[in-house]
């Protein structure tokens, strides 16, 4: 997480800043203006010495030479940069509070097929992980459950709100599935070694079960008036009609080929996630316009693949013309704040830095169908943004202000509370 250098700098910068502990009351249409800053819209050229105006939760104006409207609260951004809020396309935020405490987890249901599960209903809006994540510029995340072959719908949420419904940017953003694979190895192996024959048979059986389930759900949704309601099949209707994308959690090239076959059989609008071996099929994915959510980048490749296979994967895909985004989560709860550094790691292995920035802003918005409201700094879009001292991909950069829906986010998170608590600890 980005913090000032040194404890004194932390206290001075975050705990005593003009907007550090305040946020406008709910329902109050406060106007803010950030002036004299370098504005990075992501979808256009940088604006030097620019001004950005927020009113009523949206960006009202952005450009050079603008005068802040009367009554606006003005932030002098001289020497600083304004970026659109970062979007993490794969987390479990709000579903897991303490990983080692089962009572604080709501990420998995029994059974292989749970398309009726709606992740949004399980989110804890008061999670301690939200404040510690957004202080690094992450303003929106795609959170989803796990377990079985069909997990249910993922929710795209903004990291503020009293209820999960208030947080929703797109409550049912995508159906989430996992394509079966042979177990073993870092990502589950590549189908080699003792016992792989039995494992392969099990995978084939699971693939057949998934295919049969989708076929039955398609037949159910084709009925004008089913004799008996089936909520699980009904929940798959939007995905089978192409109205909702389907995120497939995959890793190997074999899984990806299997997903492509399913996509052809059921006319699914597919998004691949994880996809550590997507580079093997980069041209195919580009030609078919299938986006890929890569990461987390801190994984290691399979033992029989090149050492840089995971790290170079995003660059290979982007150069082939595949629309990419990043996810930070590998089952933990506190990794999302490291999202920009996942993208930065990929730049060291061939990903263009500008494309890396797009992959954590406008690209996930496009992949999830919310590019009209999120992902860039344009008039009319939601005012999700942050102000920094430099490039957010650089770990040395400090985040000074974060706005979500046009409101400044407070800096009193779990980390600052612990800092204050132990700062005044009596000395022996």
CSV table of C-alpha atoms in Angstrom, one decimal:
chain,number,residue,atom,x,y,z
A,1,UNK,CA,0.0,0.0,0.0
A,2,UNK,CA,1.3,3.5,-0.9
A,3,UNK,CA,2.2,5.5,2.2
A,4,UNK,CA,4.5,8.5,2.8
A,5,UNK,CA,8.1,7.7,3.9
A,6,UNK,CA,8.4,7.7,7.6
A,7,UNK,CA,5.9,7.8,10.4
A,8,UNK,CA,6.0,11.6,10.7
A,9,UNK,CA,5.2,12.0,7.0
A,10,UNK,CA,2.4,9.5,7.3
A,11,UNK,CA,0.8,11.5,10.1
A,12,UNK,CA,1.3,14.9,8.5
A,13,UNK,CA,0.1,13.8,5.0
A,14,UNK,CA,-2.9,11.7,5.8
A,15,UNK,CA,-4.1,12.5,9.2
A,16,UNK,CA,-3.9,16.3,9.0
A,17,UNK,CA,-4.7,16.9,5.3
A,18,UNK,CA,-7.6,19.3,4.4
A,19,UNK,CA,-9.8,16.5,3.2
A,20,UNK,CA,-8.3,13.8,5.4
A,21,UNK,CA,-11.1,13.2,7.8
A,22,UNK,CA,-14.1,14.6,6.0
A,23,UNK,CA,-16.6,13.4,3.5
A,24,UNK,CA,-19.7,15.2,2.5
A,25,UNK,CA,-22.9,14.0,4.1
A,26,UNK,CA,-25.0,11.5,2.0
A,27,UNK,CA,-27.3,13.3,-0.4
A,28,UNK,CA,-25.3,16.6,-0.2
A,29,UNK,CA,-24.3,17.7,-3.7
A,30,UNK,CA,-20.9,19.1,-3.0
A,31,UNK,CA,-18.8,20.5,-5.8
A,32,UNK,CA,-15.0,20.0,-5.9
A,33,UNK,CA,-12.4,21.3,-8.3
A,34,UNK,CA,-8.8,20.0,-8.7
A,35,UNK,CA,-6.7,22.7,-10.3
A,36,UNK,CA,-3.2,23.2,-11.8
A,37,UNK,CA,-2.7,19.4,-12.1
A,38,UNK,CA,-1.5,17.1,-14.8
A,39,UNK,CA,-4.7,15.2,-15.8
A,40,UNK,CA,-4.4,11.8,-17.3
A,41,UNK,CA,-7.7,10.9,-18.9
A,42,UNK,CA,-6.3,7.5,-20.2
A,43,UNK,CA,-8.5,7.8,-23.4
A,44,UNK,CA,-6.8,10.9,-24.6
A,45,UNK,CA,-3.7,13.1,-24.3
A,46,UNK,CA,-2.5,14.4,-20.9
A,47,UNK,CA,-3.7,17.8,-19.9
A,48,UNK,CA,-0.9,19.9,-18.4
A,49,UNK,CA,-2.1,22.5,-15.8
A,50,UNK,CA,-5.6,21.2,-16.1
A,51,UNK,CA,-8.7,21.5,-14.0
A,52,UNK,CA,-11.3,18.8,-13.2
A,53,UNK,CA,-14.6,19.7,-11.7
A,54,UNK,CA,-16.9,17.2,-9.9
A,55,UNK,CA,-20.5,17.9,-9.0
A,56,UNK,CA,-23.3,15.6,-8.0
A,57,UNK,CA,-21.1,12.5,-8.1
A,58,UNK,CA,-20.0,13.0,-11.7
A,59,UNK,CA,-17.3,14.7,-13.6
A,60,UNK,CA,-18.8,18.0,-14.8
A,61,UNK,CA,-15.8,19.3,-16.7
A,62,UNK,CA,-12.2,18.5,-17.4
A,63,UNK,CA,-9.7,20.6,-19.4
A,64,UNK,CA,-7.1,23.3,-19.4
A,65,UNK,CA,-8.0,26.9,-18.6
A,66,UNK,CA,-11.2,26.1,-16.7
A,67,UNK,CA,-12.3,28.3,-13.8
A,68,UNK,CA,-13.7,26.5,-10.8
A,69,UNK,CA,-17.4,27.2,-10.3
A,70,UNK,CA,-18.4,29.5,-7.4
A,71,UNK,CA,-18.6,27.7,-4.1
A,72,UNK,CA,-16.5,24.8,-5.2
A,73,UNK,CA,-14.0,23.3,-2.7
A,74,UNK,CA,-10.7,23.7,-4.5
A,75,UNK,CA,-7.7,21.4,-4.3
A,76,UNK,CA,-4.5,22.8,-5.7
A,77,UNK,CA,-3.0,20.0,-7.7
A,78,UNK,CA,0.2,21.8,-8.6
A,79,UNK,CA,3.0,19.3,-9.2
A,80,UNK,CA,0.5,16.4,-8.9
A,81,UNK,CA,-1.4,14.1,-11.3
A,82,UNK,CA,-5.0,13.0,-11.5
A,83,UNK,CA,-5.9,9.5,-12.7
A,84,UNK,CA,-9.2,7.6,-13.1
A,85,UNK,CA,-9.9,5.2,-10.3
A,86,UNK,CA,-8.3,1.8,-10.7
A,87,UNK,CA,-10.5,-1.2,-11.3
A,88,UNK,CA,-9.5,-4.7,-10.1
A,89,UNK,CA,-11.1,-7.4,-12.2
A,90,UNK,CA,-10.7,-10.3,-9.8
A,91,UNK,CA,-11.0,-10.2,-6.0
A,92,UNK,CA,-12.9,-11.6,-3.0
A,93,UNK,CA,-13.2,-8.3,-1.2
A,94,UNK,CA,-16.3,-8.1,1.0
A,95,UNK,CA,-16.6,-11.9,1.1
A,96,UNK,CA,-13.6,-12.7,3.3
A,97,UNK,CA,-12.7,-10.7,6.4
A,98,UNK,CA,-10.2,-13.0,8.2
A,99,UNK,CA,-9.0,-15.9,6.1
A,100,UNK,CA,-8.3,-18.2,9.1
A,101,UNK,CA,-11.8,-17.6,10.6
A,102,UNK,CA,-14.5,-19.6,8.8
A,103,UNK,CA,-17.2,-17.4,10.3
A,104,UNK,CA,-15.9,-14.4,8.4
A,105,UNK,CA,-16.0,-16.1,5.0
A,106,UNK,CA,-18.8,-16.3,2.5
A,107,UNK,CA,-17.2,-17.4,-0.7
A,108,UNK,CA,-18.5,-20.8,-1.5
A,109,UNK,CA,-21.7,-22.9,-1.6
A,110,UNK,CA,-22.1,-26.6,-1.7
A,111,UNK,CA,-22.4,-28.4,-5.0
A,112,UNK,CA,-20.9,-28.0,-8.5
A,113,UNK,CA,-23.7,-25.8,-10.0
A,114,UNK,CA,-24.8,-22.5,-8.3
A,115,UNK,CA,-25.7,-20.1,-11.1
A,116,UNK,CA,-28.4,-18.6,-8.9
A,117,UNK,CA,-25.9,-17.3,-6.4
A,118,UNK,CA,-25.7,-13.5,-6.4
A,119,UNK,CA,-22.3,-12.3,-5.0
A,120,UNK,CA,-23.7,-8.8,-4.3
A,121,UNK,CA,-26.0,-10.2,-1.5
A,122,UNK,CA,-23.1,-11.6,0.4
A,123,UNK,CA,-20.8,-8.5,0.5
A,124,UNK,CA,-20.1,-7.0,3.8
A,125,UNK,CA,-20.1,-3.2,3.1
A,126,UNK,CA,-18.3,-2.5,6.4
A,127,UNK,CA,-15.3,-4.7,5.7
A,128,UNK,CA,-11.9,-3.4,7.0
A,129,UNK,CA,-10.4,-4.3,3.6
A,130,UNK,CA,-12.2,-1.6,1.7
A,131,UNK,CA,-10.5,1.4,3.3
A,132,UNK,CA,-7.1,-0.1,3.1
A,133,UNK,CA,-7.6,-0.9,-0.6
A,134,UNK,CA,-8.9,2.4,-1.8
A,135,UNK,CA,-6.1,4.5,-0.3
A,136,UNK,CA,-3.9,3.2,-3.2
A,137,UNK,CA,-6.3,4.4,-5.8
A,138,UNK,CA,-8.4,1.3,-6.3
A,139,UNK,CA,-12.0,2.6,-6.4
A,140,UNK,CA,-13.9,-0.4,-8.0
A,141,UNK,CA,-13.5,-4.1,-7.9
A,142,UNK,CA,-15.1,-7.2,-9.4
A,143,UNK,CA,-15.8,-9.5,-6.6
A,144,UNK,CA,-17.0,-13.1,-6.9
A,145,UNK,CA,-17.5,-16.4,-5.1
A,146,UNK,CA,-15.7,-19.7,-5.8
A,147,UNK,CA,-16.2,-23.4,-5.7
A,148,UNK,CA,-17.6,-26.0,-8.1
A,149,UNK,CA,-18.0,-25.4,-11.8
A,150,UNK,CA,-20.6,-22.6,-11.9
A,151,UNK,CA,-20.1,-20.1,-9.1
A,152,UNK,CA,-22.9,-17.5,-9.8
A,153,UNK,CA,-22.8,-13.9,-10.7
A,154,UNK,CA,-19.9,-11.5,-9.9
A,155,UNK,CA,-20.6,-8.0,-8.7
A,156,UNK,CA,-18.7,-4.9,-9.8
A,157,UNK,CA,-18.7,-2.6,-6.8
A,158,UNK,CA,-17.4,0.8,-5.8
A,159,UNK,CA,-15.5,0.8,-2.5
A,160,UNK,CA,-17.9,2.9,-0.6
A,161,UNK,CA,-21.5,2.7,0.6
A,162,UNK,CA,-23.6,1.8,3.6
A,163,UNK,CA,-25.1,-1.3,1.9
A,164,UNK,CA,-24.0,-3.6,-0.8
A,165,UNK,CA,-26.8,-2.3,-3.1
A,166,UNK,CA,-25.4,1.2,-2.6
A,167,UNK,CA,-21.9,0.0,-3.6
A,168,UNK,CA,-23.1,-1.7,-6.8
A,169,UNK,CA,-21.7,-0.3,-10.0
A,170,UNK,CA,-23.1,-3.3,-11.8
A,171,UNK,CA,-24.7,-5.8,-9.4
A,172,UNK,CA,-24.7,-8.7,-11.9
A,173,UNK,CA,-21.7,-8.0,-14.0
A,174,UNK,CA,-20.9,-11.6,-15.3
A,175,UNK,CA,-21.6,-15.3,-14.7
A,176,UNK,CA,-18.5,-17.0,-13.3
A,177,UNK,CA,-17.5,-20.5,-14.1
A,178,UNK,CA,-14.4,-22.7,-13.8
A,179,UNK,CA,-13.4,-25.0,-16.6
A,180,UNK,CA,-12.1,-28.4,-15.2
A,181,UNK,CA,-8.5,-29.4,-15.4
A,182,UNK,CA,-6.1,-32.1,-14.2
A,183,UNK,CA,-5.0,-31.4,-10.7
A,184,UNK,CA,-1.3,-31.1,-9.5
A,185,UNK,CA,1.4,-28.5,-10.0
A,186,UNK,CA,1.3,-24.8,-9.2
A,187,UNK,CA,-1.8,-24.2,-11.4
A,188,UNK,CA,-3.0,-27.8,-11.1
A,189,UNK,CA,-0.4,-29.5,-13.3
A,190,UNK,CA,-0.3,-30.2,-17.1
A,191,UNK,CA,-1.7,-33.7,-17.1
A,192,UNK,CA,1.5,-35.6,-16.4
A,193,UNK,CA,2.7,-37.9,-13.7
A,194,UNK,CA,1.4,-40.8,-11.7
A,195,UNK,CA,-2.4,-41.0,-11.4
A,196,UNK,CA,-2.9,-38.6,-14.3
A,197,UNK,CA,-5.0,-41.1,-16.2
A,198,UNK,CA,-7.6,-41.2,-13.4
A,199,UNK,CA,-7.5,-37.4,-13.1
A,200,UNK,CA,-8.0,-36.9,-16.8
A,201,UNK,CA,-11.0,-39.2,-16.7
A,202,UNK,CA,-12.4,-37.2,-13.8
A,203,UNK,CA,-11.9,-34.0,-15.8
A,204,UNK,CA,-13.6,-35.4,-18.9
A,205,UNK,CA,-16.5,-36.4,-16.7
A,206,UNK,CA,-16.8,-32.9,-15.2
A,207,UNK,CA,-16.6,-31.3,-18.7
A,208,UNK,CA,-19.5,-33.6,-19.8
A,209,UNK,CA,-21.5,-32.7,-16.6
A,210,UNK,CA,-21.0,-29.0,-17.3
A,211,UNK,CA,-21.9,-29.4,-21.0
A,212,UNK,CA,-25.0,-31.3,-20.1
A,213,UNK,CA,-26.0,-28.8,-17.5
A,214,UNK,CA,-25.7,-25.9,-19.9
A,215,UNK,CA,-27.7,-27.9,-22.5
A,216,UNK,CA,-30.5,-28.5,-20.1
A,217,UNK,CA,-30.5,-24.9,-19.0
A,218,UNK,CA,-30.7,-23.8,-22.6
A,219,UNK,CA,-33.7,-26.0,-23.2
A,220,UNK,CA,-35.4,-24.7,-20.1
A,221,UNK,CA,-34.9,-21.1,-21.1
A,222,UNK,CA,-36.3,-21.8,-24.5
A,223,UNK,CA,-39.7,-22.8,-23.0
A,224,UNK,CA,-42.3,-20.0,-23.0
A,225,UNK,CA,-43.9,-21.3,-19.8
A,226,UNK,CA,-42.0,-24.1,-18.0
A,227,UNK,CA,-44.2,-26.6,-16.2
A,228,UNK,CA,-41.9,-26.3,-13.1
A,229,UNK,CA,-39.8,-23.3,-12.1
A,230,UNK,CA,-36.0,-23.9,-11.9
A,231,UNK,CA,-34.2,-20.9,-10.5
A,232,UNK,CA,-30.8,-22.3,-11.3
A,233,UNK,CA,-31.6,-22.7,-15.0
A,234,UNK,CA,-33.4,-19.4,-15.1
A,235,UNK,CA,-30.3,-17.6,-13.7
A,236,UNK,CA,-28.3,-18.9,-16.7
A,237,UNK,CA,-30.8,-17.4,-19.1
A,238,UNK,CA,-29.0,-14.0,-19.6
A,239,UNK,CA,-25.6,-15.8,-20.2
A,240,UNK,CA,-27.1,-18.3,-22.7
A,241,UNK,CA,-28.8,-15.5,-24.6
A,242,UNK,CA,-25.6,-13.5,-24.8
A,243,UNK,CA,-26.9,-10.7,-22.6
A,244,UNK,CA,-24.4,-11.4,-19.8
A,245,UNK,CA,-20.7,-12.3,-20.3
A,246,UNK,CA,-19.3,-15.5,-18.8
A,247,UNK,CA,-16.0,-15.3,-17.0
A,248,UNK,CA,-14.2,-18.6,-17.2
A,249,UNK,CA,-11.4,-19.2,-14.6
A,250,UNK,CA,-8.7,-21.1,-16.5
A,251,UNK,CA,-4.9,-21.4,-16.6
A,252,UNK,CA,-3.8,-23.9,-19.3
A,253,UNK,CA,-4.0,-23.8,-23.0
A,254,UNK,CA,-6.1,-27.0,-22.8
A,255,UNK,CA,-8.7,-25.3,-20.6
A,256,UNK,CA,-8.8,-22.3,-23.0
A,257,UNK,CA,-9.4,-24.6,-26.0
A,258,UNK,CA,-12.2,-26.3,-24.0
A,259,UNK,CA,-13.8,-22.9,-23.2
A,260,UNK,CA,-13.7,-21.9,-26.9
A,261,UNK,CA,-15.5,-25.1,-27.8
A,262,UNK,CA,-18.2,-24.3,-25.2
A,263,UNK,CA,-18.5,-20.8,-26.4
A,264,UNK,CA,-19.1,-22.1,-30.0
A,265,UNK,CA,-21.7,-24.7,-28.8
A,266,UNK,CA,-23.7,-22.3,-26.6
A,267,UNK,CA,-23.0,-18.9,-28.2
A,268,UNK,CA,-21.4,-17.6,-24.9
A,269,UNK,CA,-19.9,-14.2,-24.6
A,270,UNK,CA,-16.6,-15.4,-23.0
A,271,UNK,CA,-14.1,-13.6,-20.8
A,272,UNK,CA,-11.0,-15.6,-19.7
A,273,UNK,CA,-9.6,-15.0,-16.3
A,274,UNK,CA,-6.2,-16.2,-14.9
A,275,UNK,CA,-5.2,-17.7,-18.3
A,276,UNK,CA,-1.5,-18.0,-17.5
A,277,UNK,CA,-1.0,-19.8,-20.8
A,278,UNK,CA,-3.2,-17.6,-23.0
A,279,UNK,CA,0.0,-16.4,-24.8
A,280,UNK,CA,0.0,-19.8,-26.6
A,281,UNK,CA,-3.3,-18.8,-28.2
A,282,UNK,CA,-2.8,-15.0,-28.5
A,283,UNK,CA,-3.6,-14.7,-32.2
A,284,UNK,CA,-6.7,-16.9,-31.9
A,285,UNK,CA,-8.0,-14.9,-28.9
A,286,UNK,CA,-7.4,-11.6,-30.7
A,287,UNK,CA,-9.2,-12.8,-33.9
A,288,UNK,CA,-12.2,-14.0,-31.8
A,289,UNK,CA,-12.1,-10.7,-29.8
A,290,UNK,CA,-12.0,-12.6,-26.5
A,291,UNK,CA,-10.7,-10.4,-23.6
A,292,UNK,CA,-8.4,-11.8,-20.9
A,293,UNK,CA,-8.1,-10.9,-17.3
A,294,UNK,CA,-4.6,-11.8,-16.4
A,295,UNK,CA,-2.9,-12.3,-13.0
A,296,UNK,CA,-2.1,-12.2,-10.3
A,297,UNK,CA,1.4,-11.6,-11.6
A,298,UNK,CA,3.2,-12.9,-8.5
A,299,UNK,CA,2.5,-16.5,-9.4
A,300,UNK,CA,5.2,-18.7,-10.8
A,301,UNK,CA,5.0,-20.6,-14.1
A,302,UNK,CA,4.6,-24.3,-14.6
A,303,UNK,CA,7.9,-26.1,-14.2
A,304,UNK,CA,8.1,-27.0,-17.9
A,305,UNK,CA,7.4,-23.5,-19.2
A,306,UNK,CA,9.8,-20.6,-19.6
A,307,UNK,CA,10.7,-18.8,-16.4
A,308,UNK,CA,9.0,-15.6,-17.6
A,309,UNK,CA,5.8,-17.2,-18.9
A,310,UNK,CA,3.5,-15.6,-16.4
A,311,UNK,CA,5.2,-12.2,-16.4
A,312,UNK,CA,5.4,-11.9,-20.2
A,313,UNK,CA,1.9,-13.2,-20.8
A,314,UNK,CA,0.1,-9.7,-20.7
A,315,UNK,CA,2.6,-8.2,-23.1
A,316,UNK,CA,2.2,-11.0,-25.6
A,317,UNK,CA,-1.5,-10.8,-25.5
A,318,UNK,CA,-1.7,-7.0,-25.8
A,319,UNK,CA,0.7,-6.9,-28.8
A,320,UNK,CA,-1.5,-9.5,-30.5
A,321,UNK,CA,-4.5,-7.2,-30.1
A,322,UNK,CA,-6.2,-8.9,-27.1
A,323,UNK,CA,-8.0,-6.6,-24.7
A,324,UNK,CA,-6.5,-7.3,-21.3
A,325,UNK,CA,-7.2,-6.3,-17.7
A,326,UNK,CA,-5.6,-7.3,-14.4
A,327,UNK,CA,-6.8,-9.1,-11.3
A,328,UNK,CA,-4.8,-9.1,-8.1
A,329,UNK,CA,-6.4,-11.8,-5.9
A,330,UNK,CA,-5.1,-15.3,-5.5
A,331,UNK,CA,-7.5,-16.2,-2.8
A,332,UNK,CA,-6.3,-13.6,-0.2
A,333,UNK,CA,-8.2,-10.6,0.9
A,334,UNK,CA,-5.6,-7.8,1.2
A,335,UNK,CA,-3.9,-8.1,-2.2
A,336,UNK,CA,-6.1,-5.6,-4.2
A,337,UNK,CA,-4.1,-2.6,-3.0
A,338,UNK,CA,-1.2,-4.1,-5.0
A,339,UNK,CA,-3.1,-4.0,-8.3
A,340,UNK,CA,-0.9,-1.3,-9.9
A,341,UNK,CA,2.2,-3.2,-9.0
A,342,UNK,CA,0.9,-6.3,-10.8
A,343,UNK,CA,0.6,-4.2,-13.9
A,344,UNK,CA,4.0,-2.7,-13.3
A,345,UNK,CA,5.6,-6.1,-13.1
A,346,UNK,CA,4.3,-6.9,-16.6
A,347,UNK,CA,5.9,-3.8,-18.0
A,348,UNK,CA,9.3,-5.2,-17.0
A,349,UNK,CA,8.5,-8.1,-19.4
A,350,UNK,CA,7.3,-6.4,-22.5
A,351,UNK,CA,3.9,-4.7,-21.7
A,352,UNK,CA,3.8,-1.1,-22.8
A,353,UNK,CA,3.3,1.2,-19.7
A,354,UNK,CA,0.4,3.1,-21.3
A,355,UNK,CA,-1.3,-0.2,-22.1
A,356,UNK,CA,-0.6,-1.3,-18.5
A,357,UNK,CA,-2.4,1.8,-17.2
A,358,UNK,CA,-5.4,1.1,-19.6
A,359,UNK,CA,-5.5,-2.5,-18.3
A,360,UNK,CA,-6.4,-1.3,-14.8
A,361,UNK,CA,-8.7,1.6,-15.8
A,362,UNK,CA,-10.6,1.7,-19.1
A,363,UNK,CA,-10.0,-1.9,-20.3
A,364,UNK,CA,-11.8,-3.6,-17.4
A,365,UNK,CA,-14.6,-1.1,-17.8
A,366,UNK,CA,-14.9,-2.0,-21.5
A,367,UNK,CA,-14.7,-5.7,-20.7
A,368,UNK,CA,-17.5,-5.5,-18.1
A,369,UNK,CA,-19.6,-3.1,-20.2
A,370,UNK,CA,-19.4,0.0,-18.0
A,371,UNK,CA,-17.1,2.1,-20.1
A,372,UNK,CA,-19.8,4.8,-20.3
A,373,UNK,CA,-19.5,5.5,-16.6
A,374,UNK,CA,-16.1,4.2,-15.4
A,375,UNK,CA,-12.5,3.9,-16.4
A,376,UNK,CA,-11.5,7.3,-17.7
A,377,UNK,CA,-11.7,11.0,-16.9
A,378,UNK,CA,-14.4,12.4,-19.1
A,379,UNK,CA,-17.3,14.7,-18.5
A,380,UNK,CA,-20.4,12.9,-17.5
A,381,UNK,CA,-18.7,9.8,-16.1
A,382,UNK,CA,-18.7,8.9,-12.4
A,383,UNK,CA,-16.2,10.9,-10.4
A,384,UNK,CA,-14.0,8.0,-9.4
A,385,UNK,CA,-10.5,9.3,-9.4
A,386,UNK,CA,-7.4,9.9,-7.3
A,387,UNK,CA,-4.6,12.5,-7.0
A,388,UNK,CA,-0.9,11.4,-6.8
A,389,UNK,CA,2.6,12.6,-6.8
A,390,UNK,CA,3.5,10.5,-9.8
A,391,UNK,CA,2.9,7.4,-11.8
A,392,UNK,CA,0.6,4.9,-9.9
A,393,UNK,CA,2.7,2.0,-11.3
A,394,UNK,CA,5.7,3.3,-9.4
A,395,UNK,CA,5.8,2.1,-5.8
A,396,UNK,CA,7.4,5.4,-4.7
A,397,UNK,CA,4.3,7.4,-5.7
A,398,UNK,CA,2.1,8.8,-3.0
A,399,UNK,CA,-1.6,8.9,-3.2
A,400,UNK,CA,-2.9,12.2,-1.8
A,401,UNK,CA,-6.6,12.2,-2.4
A,402,UNK,CA,-9.2,9.6,-3.5
A,403,UNK,CA,-12.7,10.4,-4.7
A,404,UNK,CA,-15.5,7.9,-5.3
A,405,UNK,CA,-18.7,9.2,-6.8
A,406,UNK,CA,-17.5,12.7,-6.3
A,407,UNK,CA,-16.9,12.4,-2.6
A,408,UNK,CA,-13.5,12.4,-0.8
A,409,UNK,CA,-12.6,9.2,1.0
A,410,UNK,CA,-11.5,9.5,4.6
A,411,UNK,CA,-8.0,8.2,5.5
A,412,UNK,CA,-9.0,6.6,8.8
A,413,UNK,CA,-8.5,2.9,7.9
A,414,UNK,CA,-7.2,0.0,10.0
A,415,UNK,CA,-3.6,0.8,9.3
A,416,UNK,CA,-3.8,4.4,10.4
A,417,UNK,CA,-5.8,3.4,13.5
A,418,UNK,CA,-3.1,0.9,14.5
A,419,UNK,CA,-0.4,3.5,13.8
A,420,UNK,CA,-2.1,6.0,16.1
A,421,UNK,CA,-2.7,3.3,18.8
A,422,UNK,CA,0.9,2.2,19.0
A,423,UNK,CA,2.3,5.7,18.4
A,424,UNK,CA,1.2,6.7,21.9
A,425,UNK,CA,2.1,3.4,23.6
A,426,UNK,CA,3.7,4.1,27.0
A,427,UNK,CA,7.4,3.6,27.0
A,428,UNK,CA,9.0,1.2,29.5
